[in-house]
mmCIF file with all atom_site columns, C-alpha atoms in Angstrom:
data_model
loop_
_atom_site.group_PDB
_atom_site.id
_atom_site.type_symbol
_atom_site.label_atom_id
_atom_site.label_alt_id
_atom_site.label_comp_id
_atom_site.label_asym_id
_atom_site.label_entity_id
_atom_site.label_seq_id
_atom_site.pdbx_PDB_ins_code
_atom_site.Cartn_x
_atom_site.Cartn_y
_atom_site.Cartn_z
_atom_site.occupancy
_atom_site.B_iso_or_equiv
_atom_site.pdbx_formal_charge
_atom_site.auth_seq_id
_atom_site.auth_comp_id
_atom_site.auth_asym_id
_atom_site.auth_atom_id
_atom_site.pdbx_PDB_model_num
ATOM 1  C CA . UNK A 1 1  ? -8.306  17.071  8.837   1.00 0.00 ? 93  UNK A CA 1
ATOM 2  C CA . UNK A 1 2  ? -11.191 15.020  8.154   1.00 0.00 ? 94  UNK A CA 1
ATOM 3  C CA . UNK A 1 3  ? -10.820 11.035  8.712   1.00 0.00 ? 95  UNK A CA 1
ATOM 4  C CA . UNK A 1 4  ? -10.845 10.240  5.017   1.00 0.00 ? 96  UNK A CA 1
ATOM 5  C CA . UNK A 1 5  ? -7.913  12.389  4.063   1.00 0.00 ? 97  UNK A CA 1
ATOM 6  C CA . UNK A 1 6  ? -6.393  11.174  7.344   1.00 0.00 ? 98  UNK A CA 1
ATOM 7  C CA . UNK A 1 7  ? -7.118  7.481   6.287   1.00 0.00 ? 99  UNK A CA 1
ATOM 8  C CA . UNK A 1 8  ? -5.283  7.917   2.862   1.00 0.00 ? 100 UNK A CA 1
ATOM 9  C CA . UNK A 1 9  ? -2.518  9.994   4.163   1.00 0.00 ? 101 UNK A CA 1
ATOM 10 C CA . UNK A 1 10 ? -1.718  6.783   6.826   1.00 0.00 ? 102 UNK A CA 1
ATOM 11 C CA . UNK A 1 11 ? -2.511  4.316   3.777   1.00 0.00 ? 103 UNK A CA 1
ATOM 12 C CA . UNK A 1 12 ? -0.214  6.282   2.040   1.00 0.00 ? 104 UNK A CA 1
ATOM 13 C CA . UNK A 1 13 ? 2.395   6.528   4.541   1.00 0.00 ? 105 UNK A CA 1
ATOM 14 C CA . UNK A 1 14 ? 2.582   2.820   4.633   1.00 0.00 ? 106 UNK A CA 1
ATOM 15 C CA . UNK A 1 15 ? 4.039   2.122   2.094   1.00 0.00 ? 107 UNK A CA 1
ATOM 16 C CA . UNK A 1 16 ? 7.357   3.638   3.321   1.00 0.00 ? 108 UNK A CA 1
ATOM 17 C CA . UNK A 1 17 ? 8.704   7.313   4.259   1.00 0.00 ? 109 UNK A CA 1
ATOM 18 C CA . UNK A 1 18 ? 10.180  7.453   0.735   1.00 0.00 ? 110 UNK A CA 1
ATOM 19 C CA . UNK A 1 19 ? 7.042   6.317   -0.805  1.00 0.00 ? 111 UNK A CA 1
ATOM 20 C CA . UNK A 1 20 ? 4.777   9.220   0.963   1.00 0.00 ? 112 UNK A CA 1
ATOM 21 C CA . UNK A 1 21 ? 6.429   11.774  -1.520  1.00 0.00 ? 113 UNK A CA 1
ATOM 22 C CA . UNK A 1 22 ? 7.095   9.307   -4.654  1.00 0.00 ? 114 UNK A CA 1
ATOM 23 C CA . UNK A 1 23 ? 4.569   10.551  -7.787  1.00 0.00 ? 115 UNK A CA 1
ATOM 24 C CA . UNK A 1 24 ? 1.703   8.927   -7.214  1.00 0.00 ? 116 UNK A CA 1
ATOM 25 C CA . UNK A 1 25 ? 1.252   5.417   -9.743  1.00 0.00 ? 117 UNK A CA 1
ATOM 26 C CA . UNK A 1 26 ? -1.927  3.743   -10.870 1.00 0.00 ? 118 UNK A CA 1
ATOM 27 C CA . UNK A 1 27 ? -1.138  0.813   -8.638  1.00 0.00 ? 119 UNK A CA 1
ATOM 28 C CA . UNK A 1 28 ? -0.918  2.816   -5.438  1.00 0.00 ? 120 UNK A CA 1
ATOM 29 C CA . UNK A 1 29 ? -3.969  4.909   -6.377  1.00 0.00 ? 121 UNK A CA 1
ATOM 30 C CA . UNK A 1 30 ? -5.727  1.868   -6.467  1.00 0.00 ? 122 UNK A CA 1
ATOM 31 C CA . UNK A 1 31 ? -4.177  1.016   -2.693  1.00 0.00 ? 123 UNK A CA 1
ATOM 32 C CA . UNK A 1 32 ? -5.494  3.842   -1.717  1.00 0.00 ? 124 UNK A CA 1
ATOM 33 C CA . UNK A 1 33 ? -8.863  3.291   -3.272  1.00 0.00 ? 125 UNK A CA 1
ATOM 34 C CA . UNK A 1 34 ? -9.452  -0.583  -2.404  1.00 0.00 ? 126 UNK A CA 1
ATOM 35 C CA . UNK A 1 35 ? -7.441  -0.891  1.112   1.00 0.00 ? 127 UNK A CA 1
ATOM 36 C CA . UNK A 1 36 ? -8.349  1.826   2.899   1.00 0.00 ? 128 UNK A CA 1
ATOM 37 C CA . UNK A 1 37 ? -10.948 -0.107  4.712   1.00 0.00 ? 129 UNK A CA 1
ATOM 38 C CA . UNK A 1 38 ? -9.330  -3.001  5.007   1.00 0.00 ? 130 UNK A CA 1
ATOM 39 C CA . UNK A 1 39 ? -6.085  -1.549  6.365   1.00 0.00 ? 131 UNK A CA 1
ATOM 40 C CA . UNK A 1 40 ? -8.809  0.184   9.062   1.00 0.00 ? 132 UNK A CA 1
ATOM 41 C CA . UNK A 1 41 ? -10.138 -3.186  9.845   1.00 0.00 ? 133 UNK A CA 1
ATOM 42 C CA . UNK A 1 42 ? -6.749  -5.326  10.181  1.00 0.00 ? 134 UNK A CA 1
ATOM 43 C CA . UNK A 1 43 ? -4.006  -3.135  10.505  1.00 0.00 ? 135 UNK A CA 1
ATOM 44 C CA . UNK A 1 44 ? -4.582  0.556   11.884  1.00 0.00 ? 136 UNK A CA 1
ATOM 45 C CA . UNK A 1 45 ? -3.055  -0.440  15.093  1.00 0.00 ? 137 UNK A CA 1
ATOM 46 C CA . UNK A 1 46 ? 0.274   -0.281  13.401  1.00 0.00 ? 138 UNK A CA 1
ATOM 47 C CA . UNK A 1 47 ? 2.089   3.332   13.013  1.00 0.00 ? 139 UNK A CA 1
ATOM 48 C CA . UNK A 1 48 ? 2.185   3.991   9.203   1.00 0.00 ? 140 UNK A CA 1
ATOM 49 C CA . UNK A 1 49 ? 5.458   3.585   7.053   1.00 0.00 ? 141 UNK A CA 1
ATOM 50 C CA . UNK A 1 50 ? 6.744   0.827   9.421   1.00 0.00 ? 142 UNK A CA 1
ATOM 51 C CA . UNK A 1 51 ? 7.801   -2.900  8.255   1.00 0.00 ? 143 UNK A CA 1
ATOM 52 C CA . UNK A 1 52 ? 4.410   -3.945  10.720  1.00 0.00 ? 144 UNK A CA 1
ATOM 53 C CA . UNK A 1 53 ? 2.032   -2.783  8.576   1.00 0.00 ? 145 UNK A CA 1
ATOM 54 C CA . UNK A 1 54 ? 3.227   -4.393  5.703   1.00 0.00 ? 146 UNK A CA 1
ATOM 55 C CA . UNK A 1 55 ? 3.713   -7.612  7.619   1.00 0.00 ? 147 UNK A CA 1
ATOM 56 C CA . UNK A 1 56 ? 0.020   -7.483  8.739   1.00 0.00 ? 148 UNK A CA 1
ATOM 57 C CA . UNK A 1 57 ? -1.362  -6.797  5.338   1.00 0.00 ? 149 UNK A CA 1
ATOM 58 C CA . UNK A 1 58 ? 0.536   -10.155 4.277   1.00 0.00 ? 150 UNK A CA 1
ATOM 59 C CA . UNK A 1 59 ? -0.826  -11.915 8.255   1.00 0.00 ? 151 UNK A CA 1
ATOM 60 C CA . UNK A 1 60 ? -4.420  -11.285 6.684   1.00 0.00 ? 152 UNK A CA 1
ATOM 61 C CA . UNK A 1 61 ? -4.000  -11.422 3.083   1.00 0.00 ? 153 UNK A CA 1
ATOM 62 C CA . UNK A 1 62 ? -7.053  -13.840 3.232   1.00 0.00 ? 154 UNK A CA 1
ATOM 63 C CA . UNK A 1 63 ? -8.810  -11.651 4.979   1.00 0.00 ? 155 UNK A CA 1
ATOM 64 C CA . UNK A 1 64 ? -8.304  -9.118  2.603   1.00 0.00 ? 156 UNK A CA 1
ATOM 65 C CA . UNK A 1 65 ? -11.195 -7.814  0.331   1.00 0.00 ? 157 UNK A CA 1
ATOM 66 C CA . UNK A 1 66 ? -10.876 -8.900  -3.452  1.00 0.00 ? 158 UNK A CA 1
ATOM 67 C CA . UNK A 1 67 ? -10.163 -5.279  -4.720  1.00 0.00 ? 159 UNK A CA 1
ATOM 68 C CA . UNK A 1 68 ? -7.373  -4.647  -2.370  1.00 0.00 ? 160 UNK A CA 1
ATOM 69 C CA . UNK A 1 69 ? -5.339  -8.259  -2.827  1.00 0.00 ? 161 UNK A CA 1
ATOM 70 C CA . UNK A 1 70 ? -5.567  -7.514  -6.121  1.00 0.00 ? 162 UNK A CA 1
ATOM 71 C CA . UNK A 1 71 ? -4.483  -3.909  -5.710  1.00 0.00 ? 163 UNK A CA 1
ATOM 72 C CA . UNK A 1 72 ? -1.552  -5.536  -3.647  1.00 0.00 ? 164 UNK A CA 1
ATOM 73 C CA . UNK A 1 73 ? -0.541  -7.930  -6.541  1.00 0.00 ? 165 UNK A CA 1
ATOM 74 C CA . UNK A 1 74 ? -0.412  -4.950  -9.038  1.00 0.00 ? 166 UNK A CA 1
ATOM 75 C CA . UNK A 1 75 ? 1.719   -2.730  -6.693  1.00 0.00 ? 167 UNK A CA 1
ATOM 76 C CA . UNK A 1 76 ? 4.198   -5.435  -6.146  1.00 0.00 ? 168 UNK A CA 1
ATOM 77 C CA . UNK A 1 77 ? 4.500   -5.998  -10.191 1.00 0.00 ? 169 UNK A CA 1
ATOM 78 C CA . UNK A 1 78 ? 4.532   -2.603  -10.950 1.00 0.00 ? 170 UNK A CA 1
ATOM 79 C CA . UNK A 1 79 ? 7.231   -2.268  -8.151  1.00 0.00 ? 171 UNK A CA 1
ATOM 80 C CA . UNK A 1 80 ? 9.584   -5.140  -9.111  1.00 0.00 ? 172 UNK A CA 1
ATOM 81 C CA . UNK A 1 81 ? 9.119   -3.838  -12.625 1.00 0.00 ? 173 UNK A CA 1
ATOM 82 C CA . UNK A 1 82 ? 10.377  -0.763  -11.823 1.00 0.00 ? 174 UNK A CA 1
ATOM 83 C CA . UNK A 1 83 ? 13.724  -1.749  -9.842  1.00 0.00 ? 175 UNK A CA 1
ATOM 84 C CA . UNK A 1 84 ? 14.276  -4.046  -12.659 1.00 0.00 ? 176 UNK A CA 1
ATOM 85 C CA . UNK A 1 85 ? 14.495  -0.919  -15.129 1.00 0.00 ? 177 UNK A CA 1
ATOM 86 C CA . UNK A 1 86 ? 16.711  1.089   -12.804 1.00 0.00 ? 178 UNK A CA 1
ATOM 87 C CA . UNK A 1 87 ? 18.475  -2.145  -12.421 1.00 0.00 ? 179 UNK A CA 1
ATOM 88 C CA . UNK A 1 88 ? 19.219  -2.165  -16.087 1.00 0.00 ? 180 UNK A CA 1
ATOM 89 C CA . UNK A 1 89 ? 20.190  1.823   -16.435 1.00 0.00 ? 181 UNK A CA 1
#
């Protein structure tokens, strides 16, 4: 496996087991495409899918590269917008 696919299966993988095989969304195609490096530079030393790596994304949100805060934001609107519908249903 080359490191790139290995480096967006892990950034993939954080984002939860259950995540890993959810269809992919714009929101976490653009994780994928604007955190990569920045989840190599702050967080890699965390096992992927655990609560860590979120928790050090959110440690170094400042840190963070413009394109992958806002990447974050969008994922966690698209995400509350979605448990709101299934709320509703």
């Amino acid at each position: 496996m080359t490191s790139t696919k290995a480096v967006l299966l892990t950034l993939g993988l954080c984002l939860g087991p259950a995540a890993a095989f959810a269809e992919q969304s714009p929101a976490r195609e653009a994780l994928k495409q604007h955190c990569t490096g920045d989840y190599m530079d702050y967080c890699s030393a965390y096992a992927p899918g655990g609560p860590e790596v979120e928790a050090c994304f959110k440690a170094n949100m400042k840190n963070l590269s413009p394109g992958c805060s806002a990447a974050i934001t969008a994922y966690k609107q698209e995400k509350k917008a979605t448990k709101r519908v299934s709320e509703v249903r």
